[in-house]
XYZ file of C-alpha atoms in Angstrom:
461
model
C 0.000 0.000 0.000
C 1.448 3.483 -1.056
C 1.165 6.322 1.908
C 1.939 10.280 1.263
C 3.285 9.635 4.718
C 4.336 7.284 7.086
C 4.454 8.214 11.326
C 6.727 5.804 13.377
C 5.367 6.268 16.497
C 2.304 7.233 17.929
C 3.291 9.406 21.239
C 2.506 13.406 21.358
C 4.780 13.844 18.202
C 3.070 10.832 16.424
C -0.492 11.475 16.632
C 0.183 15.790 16.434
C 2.275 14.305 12.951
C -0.655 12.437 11.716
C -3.213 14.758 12.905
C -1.607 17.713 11.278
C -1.182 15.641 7.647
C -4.351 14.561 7.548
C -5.770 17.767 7.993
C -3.703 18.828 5.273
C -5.349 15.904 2.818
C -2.250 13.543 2.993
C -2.609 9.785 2.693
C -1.540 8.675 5.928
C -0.573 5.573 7.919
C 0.352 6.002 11.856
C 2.327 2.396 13.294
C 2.831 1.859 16.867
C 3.976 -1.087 19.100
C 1.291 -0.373 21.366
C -2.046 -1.722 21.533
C -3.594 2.355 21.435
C -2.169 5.370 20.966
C -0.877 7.515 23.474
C 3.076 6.256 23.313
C 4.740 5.813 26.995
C 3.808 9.366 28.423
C -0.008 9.395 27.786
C -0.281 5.409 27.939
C -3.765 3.866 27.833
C -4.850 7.908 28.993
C -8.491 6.905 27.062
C -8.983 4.033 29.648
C -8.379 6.136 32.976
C -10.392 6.570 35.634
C -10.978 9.171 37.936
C -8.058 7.208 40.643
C -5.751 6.609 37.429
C -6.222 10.437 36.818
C -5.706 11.475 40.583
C -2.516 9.132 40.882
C -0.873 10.320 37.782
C -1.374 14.079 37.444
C -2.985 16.513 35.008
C -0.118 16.577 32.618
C -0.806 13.122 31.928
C -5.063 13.462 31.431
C -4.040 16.457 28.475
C -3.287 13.193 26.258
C -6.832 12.510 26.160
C -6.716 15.515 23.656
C -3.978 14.440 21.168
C -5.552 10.706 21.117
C -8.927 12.398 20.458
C -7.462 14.781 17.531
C -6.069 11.783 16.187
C -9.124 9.963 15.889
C -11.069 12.230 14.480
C -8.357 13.375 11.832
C -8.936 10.405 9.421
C -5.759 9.154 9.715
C -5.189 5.240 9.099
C -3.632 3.562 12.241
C -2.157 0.334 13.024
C -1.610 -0.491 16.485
C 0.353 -3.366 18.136
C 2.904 -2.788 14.761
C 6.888 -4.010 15.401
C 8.384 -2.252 12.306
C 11.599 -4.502 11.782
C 13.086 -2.953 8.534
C 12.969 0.549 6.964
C 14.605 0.604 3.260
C 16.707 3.416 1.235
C 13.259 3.680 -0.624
C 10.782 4.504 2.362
C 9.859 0.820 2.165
C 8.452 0.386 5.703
C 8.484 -3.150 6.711
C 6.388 -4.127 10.019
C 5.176 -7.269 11.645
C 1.943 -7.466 13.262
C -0.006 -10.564 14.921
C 2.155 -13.491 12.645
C 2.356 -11.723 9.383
C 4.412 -9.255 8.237
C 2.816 -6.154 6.381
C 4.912 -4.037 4.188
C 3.790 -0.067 3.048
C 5.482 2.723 0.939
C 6.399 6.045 1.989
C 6.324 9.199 -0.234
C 7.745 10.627 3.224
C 8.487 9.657 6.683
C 8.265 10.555 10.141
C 10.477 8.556 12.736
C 8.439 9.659 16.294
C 10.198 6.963 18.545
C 10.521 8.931 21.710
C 12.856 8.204 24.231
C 13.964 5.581 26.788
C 15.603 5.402 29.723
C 19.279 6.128 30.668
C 21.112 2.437 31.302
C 22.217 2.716 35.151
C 25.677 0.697 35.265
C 26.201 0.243 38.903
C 27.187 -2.619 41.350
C 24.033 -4.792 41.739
C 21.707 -3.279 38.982
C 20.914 -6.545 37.451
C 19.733 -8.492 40.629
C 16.488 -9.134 40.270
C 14.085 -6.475 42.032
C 16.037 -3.315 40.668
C 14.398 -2.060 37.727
C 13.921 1.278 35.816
C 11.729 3.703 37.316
C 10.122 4.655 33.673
C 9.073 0.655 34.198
C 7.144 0.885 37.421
C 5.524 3.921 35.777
C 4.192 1.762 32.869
C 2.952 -0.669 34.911
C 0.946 1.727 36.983
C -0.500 3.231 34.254
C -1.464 0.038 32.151
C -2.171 -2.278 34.689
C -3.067 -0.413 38.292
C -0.181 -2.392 39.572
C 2.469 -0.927 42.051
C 5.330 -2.568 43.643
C 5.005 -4.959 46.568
C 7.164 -4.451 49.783
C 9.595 -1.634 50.808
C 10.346 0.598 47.759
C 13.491 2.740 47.027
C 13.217 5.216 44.396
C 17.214 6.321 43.687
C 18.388 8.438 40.982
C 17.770 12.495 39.171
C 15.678 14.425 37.086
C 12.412 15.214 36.742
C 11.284 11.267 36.342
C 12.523 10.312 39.857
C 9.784 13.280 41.572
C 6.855 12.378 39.135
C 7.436 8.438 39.659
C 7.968 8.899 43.407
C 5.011 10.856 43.539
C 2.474 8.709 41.923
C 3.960 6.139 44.313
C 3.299 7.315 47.084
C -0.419 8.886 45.915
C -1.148 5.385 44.691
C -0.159 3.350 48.086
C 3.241 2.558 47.818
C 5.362 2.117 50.795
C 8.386 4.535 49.583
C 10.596 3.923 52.286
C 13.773 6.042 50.991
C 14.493 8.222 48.238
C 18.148 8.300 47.206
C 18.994 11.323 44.828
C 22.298 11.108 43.092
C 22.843 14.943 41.332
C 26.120 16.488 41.892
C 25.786 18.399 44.885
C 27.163 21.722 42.499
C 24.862 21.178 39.836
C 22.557 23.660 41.365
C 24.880 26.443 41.434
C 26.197 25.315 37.537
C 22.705 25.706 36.205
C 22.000 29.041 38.195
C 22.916 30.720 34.686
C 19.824 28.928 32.276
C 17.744 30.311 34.854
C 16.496 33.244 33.101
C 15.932 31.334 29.748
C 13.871 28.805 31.880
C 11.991 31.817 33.147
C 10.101 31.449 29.278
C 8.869 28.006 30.667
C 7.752 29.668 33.973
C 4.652 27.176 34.552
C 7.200 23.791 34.181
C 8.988 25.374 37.105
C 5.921 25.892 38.725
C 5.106 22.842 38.687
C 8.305 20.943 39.735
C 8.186 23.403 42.814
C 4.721 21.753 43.329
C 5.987 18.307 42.992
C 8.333 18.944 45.449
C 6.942 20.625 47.508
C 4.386 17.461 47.808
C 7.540 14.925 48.099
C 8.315 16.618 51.535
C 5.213 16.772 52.721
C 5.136 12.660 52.182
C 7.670 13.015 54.639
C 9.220 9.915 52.702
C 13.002 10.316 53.726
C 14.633 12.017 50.900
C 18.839 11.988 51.143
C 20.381 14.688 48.525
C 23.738 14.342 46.904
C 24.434 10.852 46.883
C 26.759 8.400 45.683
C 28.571 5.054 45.782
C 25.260 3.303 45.152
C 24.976 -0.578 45.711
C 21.950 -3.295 45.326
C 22.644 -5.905 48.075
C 21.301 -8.988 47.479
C 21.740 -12.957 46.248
C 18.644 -14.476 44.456
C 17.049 -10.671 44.470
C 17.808 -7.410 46.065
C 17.386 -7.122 49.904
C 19.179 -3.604 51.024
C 20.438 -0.929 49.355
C 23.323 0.973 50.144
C 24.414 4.307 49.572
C 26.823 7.151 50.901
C 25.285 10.458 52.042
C 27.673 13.455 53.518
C 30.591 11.094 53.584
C 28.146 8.096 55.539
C 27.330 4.807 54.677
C 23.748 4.255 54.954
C 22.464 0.634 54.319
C 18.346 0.474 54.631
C 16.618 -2.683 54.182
C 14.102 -2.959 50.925
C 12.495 -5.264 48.395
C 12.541 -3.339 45.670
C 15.086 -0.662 44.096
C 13.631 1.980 41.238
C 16.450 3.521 39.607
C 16.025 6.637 36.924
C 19.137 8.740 35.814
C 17.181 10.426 33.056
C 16.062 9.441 29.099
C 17.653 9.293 25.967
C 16.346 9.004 22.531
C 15.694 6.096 21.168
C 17.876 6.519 18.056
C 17.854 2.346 16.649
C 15.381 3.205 13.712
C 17.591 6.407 12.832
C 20.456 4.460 12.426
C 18.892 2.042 10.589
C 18.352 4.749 8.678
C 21.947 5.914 8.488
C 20.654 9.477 9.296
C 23.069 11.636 10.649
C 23.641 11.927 14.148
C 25.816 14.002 16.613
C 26.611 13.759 19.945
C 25.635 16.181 22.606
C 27.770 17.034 25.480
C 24.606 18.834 27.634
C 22.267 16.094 27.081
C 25.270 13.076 27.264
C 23.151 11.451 24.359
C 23.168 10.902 20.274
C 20.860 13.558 19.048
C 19.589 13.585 14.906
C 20.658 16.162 13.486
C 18.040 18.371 11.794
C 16.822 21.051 10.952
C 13.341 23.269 12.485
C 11.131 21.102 10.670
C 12.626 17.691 11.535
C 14.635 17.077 8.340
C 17.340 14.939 8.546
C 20.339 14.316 6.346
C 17.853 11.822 4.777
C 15.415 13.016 1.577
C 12.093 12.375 3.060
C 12.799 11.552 6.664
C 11.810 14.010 8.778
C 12.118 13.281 13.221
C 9.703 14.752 15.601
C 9.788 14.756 19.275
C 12.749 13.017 22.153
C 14.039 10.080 19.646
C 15.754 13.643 17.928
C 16.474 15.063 21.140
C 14.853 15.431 24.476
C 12.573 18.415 24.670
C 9.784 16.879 26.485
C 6.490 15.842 25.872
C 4.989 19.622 25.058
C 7.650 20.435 22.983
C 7.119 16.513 21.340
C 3.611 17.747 20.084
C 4.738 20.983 18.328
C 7.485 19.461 17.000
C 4.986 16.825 15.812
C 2.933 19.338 13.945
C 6.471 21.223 12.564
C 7.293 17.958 11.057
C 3.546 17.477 9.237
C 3.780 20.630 7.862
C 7.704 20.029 6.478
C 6.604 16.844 4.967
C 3.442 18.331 3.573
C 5.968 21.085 1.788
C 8.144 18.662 0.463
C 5.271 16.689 -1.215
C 4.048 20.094 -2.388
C 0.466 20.369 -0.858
C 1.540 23.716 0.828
C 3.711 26.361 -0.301
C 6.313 28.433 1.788
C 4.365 31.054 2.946
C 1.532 28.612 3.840
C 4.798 26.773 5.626
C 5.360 29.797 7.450
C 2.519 30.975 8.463
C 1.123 27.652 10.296
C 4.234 27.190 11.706
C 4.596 30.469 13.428
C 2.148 29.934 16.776
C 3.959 26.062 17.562
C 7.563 27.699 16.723
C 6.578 30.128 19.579
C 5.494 27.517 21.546
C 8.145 25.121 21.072
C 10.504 28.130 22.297
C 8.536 28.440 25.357
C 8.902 24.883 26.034
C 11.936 24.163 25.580
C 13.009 27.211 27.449
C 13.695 25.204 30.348
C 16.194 22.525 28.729
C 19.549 23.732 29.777
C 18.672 24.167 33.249
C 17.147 20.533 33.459
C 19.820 19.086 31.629
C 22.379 21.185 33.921
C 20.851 20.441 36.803
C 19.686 16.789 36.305
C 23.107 15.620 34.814
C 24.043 12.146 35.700
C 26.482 11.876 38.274
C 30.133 11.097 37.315
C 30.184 7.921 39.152
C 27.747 6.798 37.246
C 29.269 7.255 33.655
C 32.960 5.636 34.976
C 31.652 2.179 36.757
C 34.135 0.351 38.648
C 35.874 -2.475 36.167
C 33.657 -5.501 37.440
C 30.344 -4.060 36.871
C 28.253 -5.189 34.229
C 27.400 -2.968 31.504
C 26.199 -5.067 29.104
C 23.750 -7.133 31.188
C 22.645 -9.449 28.293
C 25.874 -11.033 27.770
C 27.585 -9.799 30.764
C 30.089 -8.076 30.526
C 31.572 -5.805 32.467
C 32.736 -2.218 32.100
C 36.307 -3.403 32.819
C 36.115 -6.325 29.307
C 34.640 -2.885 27.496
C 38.140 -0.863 28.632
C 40.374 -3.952 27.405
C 38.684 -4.235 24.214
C 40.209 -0.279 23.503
C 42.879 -1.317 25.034
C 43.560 -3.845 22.564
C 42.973 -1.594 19.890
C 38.992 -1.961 18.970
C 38.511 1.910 17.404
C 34.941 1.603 18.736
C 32.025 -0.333 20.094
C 31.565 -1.992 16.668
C 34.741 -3.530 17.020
C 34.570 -4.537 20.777
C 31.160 -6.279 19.961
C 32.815 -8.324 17.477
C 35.440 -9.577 20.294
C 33.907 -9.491 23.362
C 29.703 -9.615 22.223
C 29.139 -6.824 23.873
C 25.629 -5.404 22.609
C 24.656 -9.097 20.950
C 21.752 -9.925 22.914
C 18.571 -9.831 22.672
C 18.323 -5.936 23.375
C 20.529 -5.604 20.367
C 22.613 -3.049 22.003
C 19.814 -0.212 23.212
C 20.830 -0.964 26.626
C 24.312 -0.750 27.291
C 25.085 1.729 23.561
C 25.459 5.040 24.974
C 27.339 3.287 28.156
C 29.841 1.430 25.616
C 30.212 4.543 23.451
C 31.263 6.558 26.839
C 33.732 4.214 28.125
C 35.733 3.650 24.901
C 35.522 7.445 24.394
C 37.170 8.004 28.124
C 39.680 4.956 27.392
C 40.345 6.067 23.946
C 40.770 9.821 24.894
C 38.688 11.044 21.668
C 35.454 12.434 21.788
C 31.928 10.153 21.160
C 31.544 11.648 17.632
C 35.148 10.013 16.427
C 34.311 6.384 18.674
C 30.540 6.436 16.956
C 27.741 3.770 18.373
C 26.608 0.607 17.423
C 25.814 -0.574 13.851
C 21.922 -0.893 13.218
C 20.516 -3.719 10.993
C 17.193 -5.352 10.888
C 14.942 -6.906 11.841
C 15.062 -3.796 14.380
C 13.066 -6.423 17.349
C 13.616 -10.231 17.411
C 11.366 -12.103 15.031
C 9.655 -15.879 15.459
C 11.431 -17.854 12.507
C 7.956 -18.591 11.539
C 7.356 -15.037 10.658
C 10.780 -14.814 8.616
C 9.567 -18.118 6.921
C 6.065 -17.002 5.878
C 7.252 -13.614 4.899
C 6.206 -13.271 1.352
C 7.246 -10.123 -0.193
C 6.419 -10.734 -3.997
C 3.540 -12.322 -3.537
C 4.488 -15.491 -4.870
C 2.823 -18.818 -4.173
């Protein structure tokens, strides 16, 4: 089937994509991995109660808007979608139930998001310790919070919203462990008056916090040397605070050191990418309108770099409108002119970036783990194996996977990439850009061989 346009994703900047090009009387075909639309920040928000809307917050019931625009826009969607191969041609290739389904792009929008910073530290892959962004999920699709004596430890502005919901939905937070650089305060004192433009974020982090004390949940600042205790599962965690080991008994440890995009479908791709120093992440490099180094690919939202979930949605619509141009259904000034309120917008929101990413920066302990800790937890192996594969020459983490598998399992390397790429850059002494990140190729998710063997692309018999 041929599409004017293709959306990869269907989070804020997925559904404001497809909204936006339908509007505009493109031909278009939303895919998501998901069962419904909403991606991982406004998950199943059309199913919420009133308690699901109390526990997790008004930013989270605005979805309801963007699922409803999308709905009502015309657009064709296919939920519960695993695209596993993109081609040079805008070929999209996508598996759903036991079949895979193949459609053609005049243009494309990758709207992947983000996911979640890989923690490397001693204990993180006993079971029990899991991402924070993963307790979140499962309290918005399911109801379901952790059992037992909860630890929340990490930065940013995940670890207050996740800790929060906790504790509003009947959690027993016991501890939470925050791990920022005690200057990082003072370092992103400057961004202060640009943040000023997103006045009502900062409003509302205040509020968060402000809410967090008044749990009265004990809350230790500005700490590090952070350790998951435990044989068959965790059992304690333990931590330093103001020079002091503390060692508290739990049964479950939530860690969060902030998001990253999710860049595997952009190097697929081979669309340019470029490392960024404030947000320690790959970003795609393009331009206001989400074009990428790639005719026809435009990016929208945090898989190009993270903005947030506001700035997502206008960057969403940006990218529409930029396809829409390039398929000549609107012409510059039209471009212009319904760009000009979400360009304002998207300044507004994004005001507040360079303090976050300031003052949310992971701690330095975290991006040098100590030689036996795992980094790659799907093979194991350990930060120290990563150092001795540059030390035996490997130019980069393409190199070390070959020798030590390294980013081979089953996550295919989204786990422990922007760790690798970090430690070969500090044991290399050259920047990320020159020690690059691991080599993409499909099928982008593990396949059943039985839906490699009845894949029939021709047609034939």
């Amino acid at each position: 089937m041929d599409y004017d346009l293709v959306v990869i994703g269907a989070g804020p900047a997925g559904m404001t994509a497809a909204t936006q090009a339908a509007g505009l009387g493109l031909k278009v075909l939303l895919l998501d991995e998901q069962a419904q639309a909403g991606g991982q920040i406004y998950r199943r928000v059309q199913e919420a109660g009133p308690q699901a809307l109390r526990v997790l917050g008004d930013d989270y019931a605005t979805g309801r808007a963007l699922v409803d625009g999308l709905q009502a826009s015309g657009a064709e969607t296919c939920f519960g979608a695993f695209v596993v191969d993109v081609s040079q041609q805008l070929e999209v290739s996508f598996q759903v139930g036991g079949g895979i389904r193949q459609a053609r792009a005049r243009q494309l929008v990758v709207a992947t998001g983000a996911m979640e910073r890989a923690s490397p530290f001693p204990g993180w892959t006993l079971p029990g310790v899991m991402p924070a962004g993963a307790a979140q999920i499962a309290l918005k699709a399911d109801a379901v919070i952790p059992s037992g004596r909860v630890a929340v430890a990490g930065c940013g502005p995940l670890f207050l919203l996740v800790s929060q919901q906790l504790l509003r939905a009947g959690a027993d937070v016991v501890v939470m462990i925050e791990t920022g650089e005690p200057g990082n305060a003072r370092r992103a004192l400057p961004h202060l008056p640009s943040a000023l433009r997103s006045h009502r974020d900062l409003l509302k982090g205040l509020s968060m916090m402000r809410g967090l004390w008044r749990a009265r949940a004990p809350w230790f600042r500005g700490c590090d040397a952070l350790q998951a205790i435990g044989d068959e599962r965790v059992h304690a965690i333990r931590f330093r605070h103001r020079g002091k080991l503390i060692e508290l008994a739990i049964d479950t440890l939530l860690v969060h050191h902030g998001v990253v995009p999710n860049h595997q479908l952009s190097r697929l791709l081979g669309l340019a990418h470029r490392w960024s120093n404030e947000q320690l992440a790959w970003q795609i490099e393009c331009d206001l309108y989400g074009q990428t180094s790639m005719p026809g690919v435009f990016v929208a939202g945090d898989g190009a770099s993270i903005a947030g979930a506001l700035a997502a949605a206008d960057r969403g619509t940006l990218a529409a409108l930029g396809a829409a141009r390039a398929l000549g259904r609107i012409g510059p000034e039209e471009l212009h002119r319904a760009a000009a309120a979400h360009v304002a917008k998207l300044r507004r929101h994004t005001g507040i970036r360079p303090l976050l990413d300031t003052l949310y920066a992971p701690p330095e302990w975290l991006l040098e783990p100590a030689d036996d800790t795992i980094v790659c937890r799907c093979e194991r192996v350990s930060a120290g194996t990563v150092r001795d594969m540059a030390d035996l020459g490997c130019a980069g983490p393409n190199q070390s996977k070959f020798l030590s598998r390294c980013g081979m399992g089953p996550c295919q390397g989204r786990t422990c990439g922007t760790s690798v790429t970090q430690l070969m850059a500090q044991r290399l002494g050259l920047s990320p850009d020159e020690v690059g990140a691991y080599r993409v190729r499909p099928p982008l998710k593990p396949l059943p061989l039985s839906v490699i063997a009845n894949f029939n692309p021709c047609g034939q018999p």
